[in-house]
mmCIF file of C-alpha atoms in Angstrom:
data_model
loop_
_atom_site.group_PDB
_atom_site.id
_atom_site.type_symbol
_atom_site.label_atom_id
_atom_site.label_comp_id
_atom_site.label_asym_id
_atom_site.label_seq_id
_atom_site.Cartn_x
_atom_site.Cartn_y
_atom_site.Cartn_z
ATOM 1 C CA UNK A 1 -9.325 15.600 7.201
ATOM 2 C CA UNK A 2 -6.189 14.177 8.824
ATOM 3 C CA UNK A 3 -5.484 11.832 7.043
ATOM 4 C CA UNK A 4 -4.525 7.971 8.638
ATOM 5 C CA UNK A 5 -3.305 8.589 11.415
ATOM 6 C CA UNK A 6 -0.452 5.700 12.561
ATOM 7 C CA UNK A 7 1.041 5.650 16.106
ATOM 8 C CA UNK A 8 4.090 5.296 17.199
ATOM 9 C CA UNK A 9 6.072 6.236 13.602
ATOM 10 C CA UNK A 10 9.152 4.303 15.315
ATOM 11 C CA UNK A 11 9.210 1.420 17.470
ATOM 12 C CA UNK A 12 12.516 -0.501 18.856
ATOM 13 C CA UNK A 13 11.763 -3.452 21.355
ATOM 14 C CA UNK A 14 14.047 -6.687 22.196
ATOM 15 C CA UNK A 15 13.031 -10.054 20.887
ATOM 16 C CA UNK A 16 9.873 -11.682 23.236
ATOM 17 C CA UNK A 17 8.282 -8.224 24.512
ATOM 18 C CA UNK A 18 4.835 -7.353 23.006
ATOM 19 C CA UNK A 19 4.447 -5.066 20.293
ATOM 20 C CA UNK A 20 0.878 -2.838 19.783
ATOM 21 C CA UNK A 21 0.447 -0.713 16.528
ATOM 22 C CA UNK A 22 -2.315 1.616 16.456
ATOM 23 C CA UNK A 23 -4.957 3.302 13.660
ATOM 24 C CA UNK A 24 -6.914 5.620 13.209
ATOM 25 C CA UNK A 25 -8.804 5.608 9.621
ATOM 26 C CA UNK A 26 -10.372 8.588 7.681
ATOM 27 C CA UNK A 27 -13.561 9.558 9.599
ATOM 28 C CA UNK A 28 -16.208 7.537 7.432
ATOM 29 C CA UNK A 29 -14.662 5.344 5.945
ATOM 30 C CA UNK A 30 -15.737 1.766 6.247
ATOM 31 C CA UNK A 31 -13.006 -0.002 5.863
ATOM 32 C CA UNK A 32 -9.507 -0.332 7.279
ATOM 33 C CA UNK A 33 -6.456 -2.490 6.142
ATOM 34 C CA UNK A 34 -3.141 -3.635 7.529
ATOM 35 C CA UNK A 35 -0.459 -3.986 5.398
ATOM 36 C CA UNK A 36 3.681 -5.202 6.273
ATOM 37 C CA UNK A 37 6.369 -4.039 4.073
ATOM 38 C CA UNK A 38 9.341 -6.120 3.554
ATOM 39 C CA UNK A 39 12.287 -5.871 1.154
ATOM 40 C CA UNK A 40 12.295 -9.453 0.318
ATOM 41 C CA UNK A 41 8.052 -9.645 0.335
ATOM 42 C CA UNK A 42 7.260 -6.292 -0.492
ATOM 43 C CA UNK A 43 3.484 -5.164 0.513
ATOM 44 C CA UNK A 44 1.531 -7.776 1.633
ATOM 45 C CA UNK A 45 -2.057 -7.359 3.171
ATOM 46 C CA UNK A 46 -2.002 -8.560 6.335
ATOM 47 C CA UNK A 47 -5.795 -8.587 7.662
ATOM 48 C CA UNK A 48 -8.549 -6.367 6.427
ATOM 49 C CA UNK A 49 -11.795 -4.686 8.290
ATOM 50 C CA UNK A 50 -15.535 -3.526 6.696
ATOM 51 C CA UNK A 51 -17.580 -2.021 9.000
ATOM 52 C CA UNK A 52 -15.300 -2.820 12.146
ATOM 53 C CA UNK A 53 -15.696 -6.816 11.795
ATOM 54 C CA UNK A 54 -12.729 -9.032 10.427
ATOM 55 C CA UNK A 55 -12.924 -10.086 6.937
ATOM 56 C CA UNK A 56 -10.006 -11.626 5.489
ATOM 57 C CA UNK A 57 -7.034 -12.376 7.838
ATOM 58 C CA UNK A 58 -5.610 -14.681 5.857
ATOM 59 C CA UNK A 59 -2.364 -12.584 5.307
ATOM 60 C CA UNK A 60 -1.403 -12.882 9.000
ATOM 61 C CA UNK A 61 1.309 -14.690 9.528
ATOM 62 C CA UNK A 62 1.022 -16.526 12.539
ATOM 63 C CA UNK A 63 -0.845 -16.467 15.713
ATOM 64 C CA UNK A 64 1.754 -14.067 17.346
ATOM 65 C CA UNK A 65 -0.202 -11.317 15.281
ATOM 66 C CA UNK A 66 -3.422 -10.565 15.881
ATOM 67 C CA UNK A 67 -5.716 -7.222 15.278
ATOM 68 C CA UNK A 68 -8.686 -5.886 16.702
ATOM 69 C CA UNK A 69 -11.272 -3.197 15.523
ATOM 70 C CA UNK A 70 -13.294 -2.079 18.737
ATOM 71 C CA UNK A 71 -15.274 0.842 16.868
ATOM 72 C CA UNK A 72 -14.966 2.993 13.525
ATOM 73 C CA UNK A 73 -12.063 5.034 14.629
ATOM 74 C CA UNK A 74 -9.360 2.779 15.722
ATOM 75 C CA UNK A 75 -7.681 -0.242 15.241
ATOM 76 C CA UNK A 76 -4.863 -2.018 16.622
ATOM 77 C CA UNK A 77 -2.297 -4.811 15.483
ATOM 78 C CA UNK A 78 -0.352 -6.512 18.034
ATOM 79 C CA UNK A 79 2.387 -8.747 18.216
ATOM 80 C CA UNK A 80 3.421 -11.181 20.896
ATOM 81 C CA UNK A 81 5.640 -12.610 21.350
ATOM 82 C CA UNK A 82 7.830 -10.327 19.090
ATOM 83 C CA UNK A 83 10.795 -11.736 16.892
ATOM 84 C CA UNK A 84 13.711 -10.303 14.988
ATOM 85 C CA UNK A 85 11.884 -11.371 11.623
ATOM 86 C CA UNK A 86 9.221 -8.943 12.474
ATOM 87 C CA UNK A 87 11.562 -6.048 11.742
ATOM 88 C CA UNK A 88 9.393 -4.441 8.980
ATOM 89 C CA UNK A 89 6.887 -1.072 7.758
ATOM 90 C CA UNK A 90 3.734 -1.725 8.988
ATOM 91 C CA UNK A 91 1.468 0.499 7.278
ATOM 92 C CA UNK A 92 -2.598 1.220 7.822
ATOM 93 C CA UNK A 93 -5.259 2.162 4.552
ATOM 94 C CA UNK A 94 -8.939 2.778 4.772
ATOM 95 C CA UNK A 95 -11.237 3.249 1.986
ATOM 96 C CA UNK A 96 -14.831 4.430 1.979
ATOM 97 C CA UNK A 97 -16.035 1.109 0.755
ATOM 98 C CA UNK A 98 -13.957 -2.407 0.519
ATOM 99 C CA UNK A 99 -12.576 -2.910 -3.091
ATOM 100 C CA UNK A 100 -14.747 0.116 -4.640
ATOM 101 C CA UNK A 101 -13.346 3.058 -3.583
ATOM 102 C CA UNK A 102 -10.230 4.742 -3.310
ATOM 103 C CA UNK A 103 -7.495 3.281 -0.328
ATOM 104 C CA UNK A 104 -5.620 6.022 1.386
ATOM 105 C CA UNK A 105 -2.754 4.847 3.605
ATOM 106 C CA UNK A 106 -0.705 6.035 6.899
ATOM 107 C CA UNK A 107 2.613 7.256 7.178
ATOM 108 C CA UNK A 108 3.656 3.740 8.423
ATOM 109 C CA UNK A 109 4.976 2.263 11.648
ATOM 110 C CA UNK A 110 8.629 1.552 10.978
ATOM 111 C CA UNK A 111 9.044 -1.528 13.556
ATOM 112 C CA UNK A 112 12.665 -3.053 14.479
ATOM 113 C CA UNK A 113 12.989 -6.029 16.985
ATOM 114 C CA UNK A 114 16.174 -6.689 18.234
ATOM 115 C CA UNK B 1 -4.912 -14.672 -6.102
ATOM 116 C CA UNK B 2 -4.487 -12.201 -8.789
ATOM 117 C CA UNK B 3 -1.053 -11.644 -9.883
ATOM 118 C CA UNK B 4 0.459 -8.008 -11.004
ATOM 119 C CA UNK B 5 3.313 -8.002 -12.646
ATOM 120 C CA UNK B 6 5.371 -4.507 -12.991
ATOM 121 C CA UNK B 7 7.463 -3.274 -15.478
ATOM 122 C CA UNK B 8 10.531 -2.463 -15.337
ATOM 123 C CA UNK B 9 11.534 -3.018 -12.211
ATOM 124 C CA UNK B 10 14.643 0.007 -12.551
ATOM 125 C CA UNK B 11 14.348 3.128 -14.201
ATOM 126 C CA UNK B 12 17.422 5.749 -14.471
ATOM 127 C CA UNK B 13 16.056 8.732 -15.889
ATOM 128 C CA UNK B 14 17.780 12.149 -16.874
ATOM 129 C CA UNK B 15 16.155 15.321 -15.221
ATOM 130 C CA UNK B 16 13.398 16.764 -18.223
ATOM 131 C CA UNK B 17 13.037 12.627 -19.759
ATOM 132 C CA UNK B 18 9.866 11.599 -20.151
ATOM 133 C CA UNK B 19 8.778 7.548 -19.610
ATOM 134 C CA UNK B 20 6.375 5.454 -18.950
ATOM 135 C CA UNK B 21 5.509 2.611 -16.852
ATOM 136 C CA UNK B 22 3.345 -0.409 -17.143
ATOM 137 C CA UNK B 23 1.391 -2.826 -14.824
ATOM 138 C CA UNK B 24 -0.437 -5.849 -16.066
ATOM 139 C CA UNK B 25 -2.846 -7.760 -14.443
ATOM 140 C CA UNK B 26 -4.176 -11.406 -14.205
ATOM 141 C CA UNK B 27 -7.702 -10.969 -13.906
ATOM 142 C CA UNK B 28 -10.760 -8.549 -14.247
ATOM 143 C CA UNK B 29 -10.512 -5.661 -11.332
ATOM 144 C CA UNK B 30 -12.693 -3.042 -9.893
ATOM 145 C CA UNK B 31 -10.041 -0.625 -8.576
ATOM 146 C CA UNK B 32 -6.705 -0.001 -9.222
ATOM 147 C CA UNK B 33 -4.678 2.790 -8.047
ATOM 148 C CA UNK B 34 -1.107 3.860 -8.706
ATOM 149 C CA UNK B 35 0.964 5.231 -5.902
ATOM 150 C CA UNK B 36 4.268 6.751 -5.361
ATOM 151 C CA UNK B 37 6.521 5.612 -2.330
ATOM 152 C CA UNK B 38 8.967 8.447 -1.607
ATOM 153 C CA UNK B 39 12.629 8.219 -0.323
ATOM 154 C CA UNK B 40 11.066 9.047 3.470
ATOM 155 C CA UNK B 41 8.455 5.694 2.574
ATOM 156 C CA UNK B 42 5.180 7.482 2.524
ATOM 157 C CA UNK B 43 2.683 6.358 -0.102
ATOM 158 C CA UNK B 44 1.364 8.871 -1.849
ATOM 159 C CA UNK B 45 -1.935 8.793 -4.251
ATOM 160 C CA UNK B 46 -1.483 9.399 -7.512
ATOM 161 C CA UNK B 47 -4.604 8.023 -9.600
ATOM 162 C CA UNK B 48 -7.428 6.272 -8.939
ATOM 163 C CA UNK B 49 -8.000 4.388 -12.178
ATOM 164 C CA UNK B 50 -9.770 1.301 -12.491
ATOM 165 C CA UNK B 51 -10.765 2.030 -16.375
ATOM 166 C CA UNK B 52 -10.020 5.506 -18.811
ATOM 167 C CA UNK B 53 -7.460 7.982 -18.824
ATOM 168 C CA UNK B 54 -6.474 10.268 -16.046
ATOM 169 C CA UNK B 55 -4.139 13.307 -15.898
ATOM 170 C CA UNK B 56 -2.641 15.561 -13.075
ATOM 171 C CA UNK B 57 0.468 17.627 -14.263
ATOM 172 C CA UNK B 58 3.464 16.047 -15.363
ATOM 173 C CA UNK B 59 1.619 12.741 -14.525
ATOM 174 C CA UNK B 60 -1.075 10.822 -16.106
ATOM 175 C CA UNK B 61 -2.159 7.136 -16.196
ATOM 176 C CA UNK B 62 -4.530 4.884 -18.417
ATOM 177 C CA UNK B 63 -6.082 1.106 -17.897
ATOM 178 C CA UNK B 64 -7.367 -0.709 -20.534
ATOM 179 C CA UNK B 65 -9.615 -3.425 -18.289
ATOM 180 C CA UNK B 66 -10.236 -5.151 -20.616
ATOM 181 C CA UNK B 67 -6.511 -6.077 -21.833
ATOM 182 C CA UNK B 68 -4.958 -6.145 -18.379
ATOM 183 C CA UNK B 69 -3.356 -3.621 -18.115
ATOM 184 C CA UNK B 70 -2.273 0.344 -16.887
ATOM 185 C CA UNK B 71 0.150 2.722 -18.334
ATOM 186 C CA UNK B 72 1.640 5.624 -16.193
ATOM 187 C CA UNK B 73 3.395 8.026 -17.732
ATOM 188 C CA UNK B 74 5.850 10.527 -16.067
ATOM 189 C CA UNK B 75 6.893 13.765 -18.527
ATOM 190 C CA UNK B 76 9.306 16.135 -17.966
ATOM 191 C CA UNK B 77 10.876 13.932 -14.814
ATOM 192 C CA UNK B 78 12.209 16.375 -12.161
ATOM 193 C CA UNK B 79 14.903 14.501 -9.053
ATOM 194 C CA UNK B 80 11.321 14.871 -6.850
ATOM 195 C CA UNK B 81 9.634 12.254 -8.743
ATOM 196 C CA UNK B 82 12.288 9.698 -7.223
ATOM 197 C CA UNK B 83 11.087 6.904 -5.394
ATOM 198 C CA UNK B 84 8.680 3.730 -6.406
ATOM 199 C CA UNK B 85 5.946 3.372 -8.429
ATOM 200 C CA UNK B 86 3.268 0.833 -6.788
ATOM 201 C CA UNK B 87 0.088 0.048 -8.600
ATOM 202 C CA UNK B 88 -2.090 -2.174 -6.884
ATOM 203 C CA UNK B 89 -5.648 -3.515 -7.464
ATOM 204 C CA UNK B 90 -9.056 -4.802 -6.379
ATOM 205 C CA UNK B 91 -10.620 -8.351 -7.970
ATOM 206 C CA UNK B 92 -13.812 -9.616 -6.584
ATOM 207 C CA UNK B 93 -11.955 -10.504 -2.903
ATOM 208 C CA UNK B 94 -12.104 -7.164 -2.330
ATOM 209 C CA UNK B 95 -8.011 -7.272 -1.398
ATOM 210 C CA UNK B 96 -5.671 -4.273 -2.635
ATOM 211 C CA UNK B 97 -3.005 -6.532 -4.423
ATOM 212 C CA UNK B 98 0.315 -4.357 -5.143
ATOM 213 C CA UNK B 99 2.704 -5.398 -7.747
ATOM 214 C CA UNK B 100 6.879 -5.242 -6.915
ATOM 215 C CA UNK B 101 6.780 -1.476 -7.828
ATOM 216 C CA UNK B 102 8.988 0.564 -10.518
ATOM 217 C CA UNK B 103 11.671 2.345 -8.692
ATOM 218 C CA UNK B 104 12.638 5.523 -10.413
ATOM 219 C CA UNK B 105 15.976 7.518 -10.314
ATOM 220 C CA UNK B 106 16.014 11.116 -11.900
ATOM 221 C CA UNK B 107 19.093 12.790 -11.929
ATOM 222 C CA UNK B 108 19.998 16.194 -12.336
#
């Protein structure tokens, strides 16, 4: 298997344009997290998936993000308007089952907003 | 939520030194994993250990669940095992909850 698949690895956008991060989990697995890594807050789970509905998204911070799971092999996390304080690692995990099983993570989005 | 607390948060380490690492825990889990971030920030799997004693070369890790806590120990360090050391668990929310991370320095 391939692994999490992230897309785009690099993303540089001015302040106010809309940002989309996108997902692919581990064929199988059921579900899919989004994580943001920040010096200052290190990793913190943004929203999490089982079974392609919403959980938890109690870790997003504002209404500017939002994510969507249409079907069992993609996700997205957008942002919009985008701000400088966005600047961060986004980074994607699935697991075979929520809290159970083993979490495997993408390579990361590395996202600066200028 | 449940709090995991790392220790130490620095390590300097002389190529062939052997140490070890520690992560405690606030409450009961059902997962917990160690990873390692490397200096290009990918998160690589080292152990899936939410209870026991795992080992995979130079590496191997052991929770005690019941005390709170995981031990990972790194022997013979080589400059590749450089980066941070994440562990992260599960409690009954079903959220992967890392701790600050260890970051490691091996030099040659």
């Amino acid at each position: 298997d391939a692994g999490v698949i992230q897309s785009p690895r690099h993303e540089v956008t001015e302040m106010g344009q809309e940002v989309t991060l996108r997902c692919k989990p581990i064929s199988g697995h059921n579900s899919l997290f989004w994580y943001r890594q920040t010096m200052m807050r290190g990793l913190e789970l943004l929203i999490y998936f089982n079974n392609n509905v919403p959980i938890d998204d109690s870790g997003m911070p504002e209404d500017r993000f939002s994510a969507k799971m249409p079907n069992a092999s993609f996700s997205t996390l957008k942002i919009q308007p985008s701000e400088p304080r966005d600047s961060a690692v986004y980074f994607c995990a699935s697991s075979l089952e929520r809290g159970y099983t083993e979490a495997f993570f993408g390579q990361g989005t590395r996202l600066t907003v200028v | 939520g449940i709090q995991v607390e790392q220790s130490p948060p620095d390590l300097i380490l002389q190529e062939g030194a052997n140490s070890t690492l520690r992560c405690n825990f606030s409450d009961s889990v059902n997962n917990l994993q160690w990873f390692h971030q490397n200096p290009w920030g990918q998160l690589i799997n080292l152990f899936y250990i939410p209870s026991g004693t795992k080992q995979n070369g130079r590496l191997s890790a052991t929770t005690v669940a019941t005390e709170r806590y995981s031990l990972l120990y790194i022997s013979s360090s080589q400059t590749t095992d450089s980066g941070v050391y994440f562990c992260a668990v599960v409690s009954n929310d079903y959220k992967l909850s890392f701790g600050a991370g260890t970051t490691v320095t091996v030099r040659a």
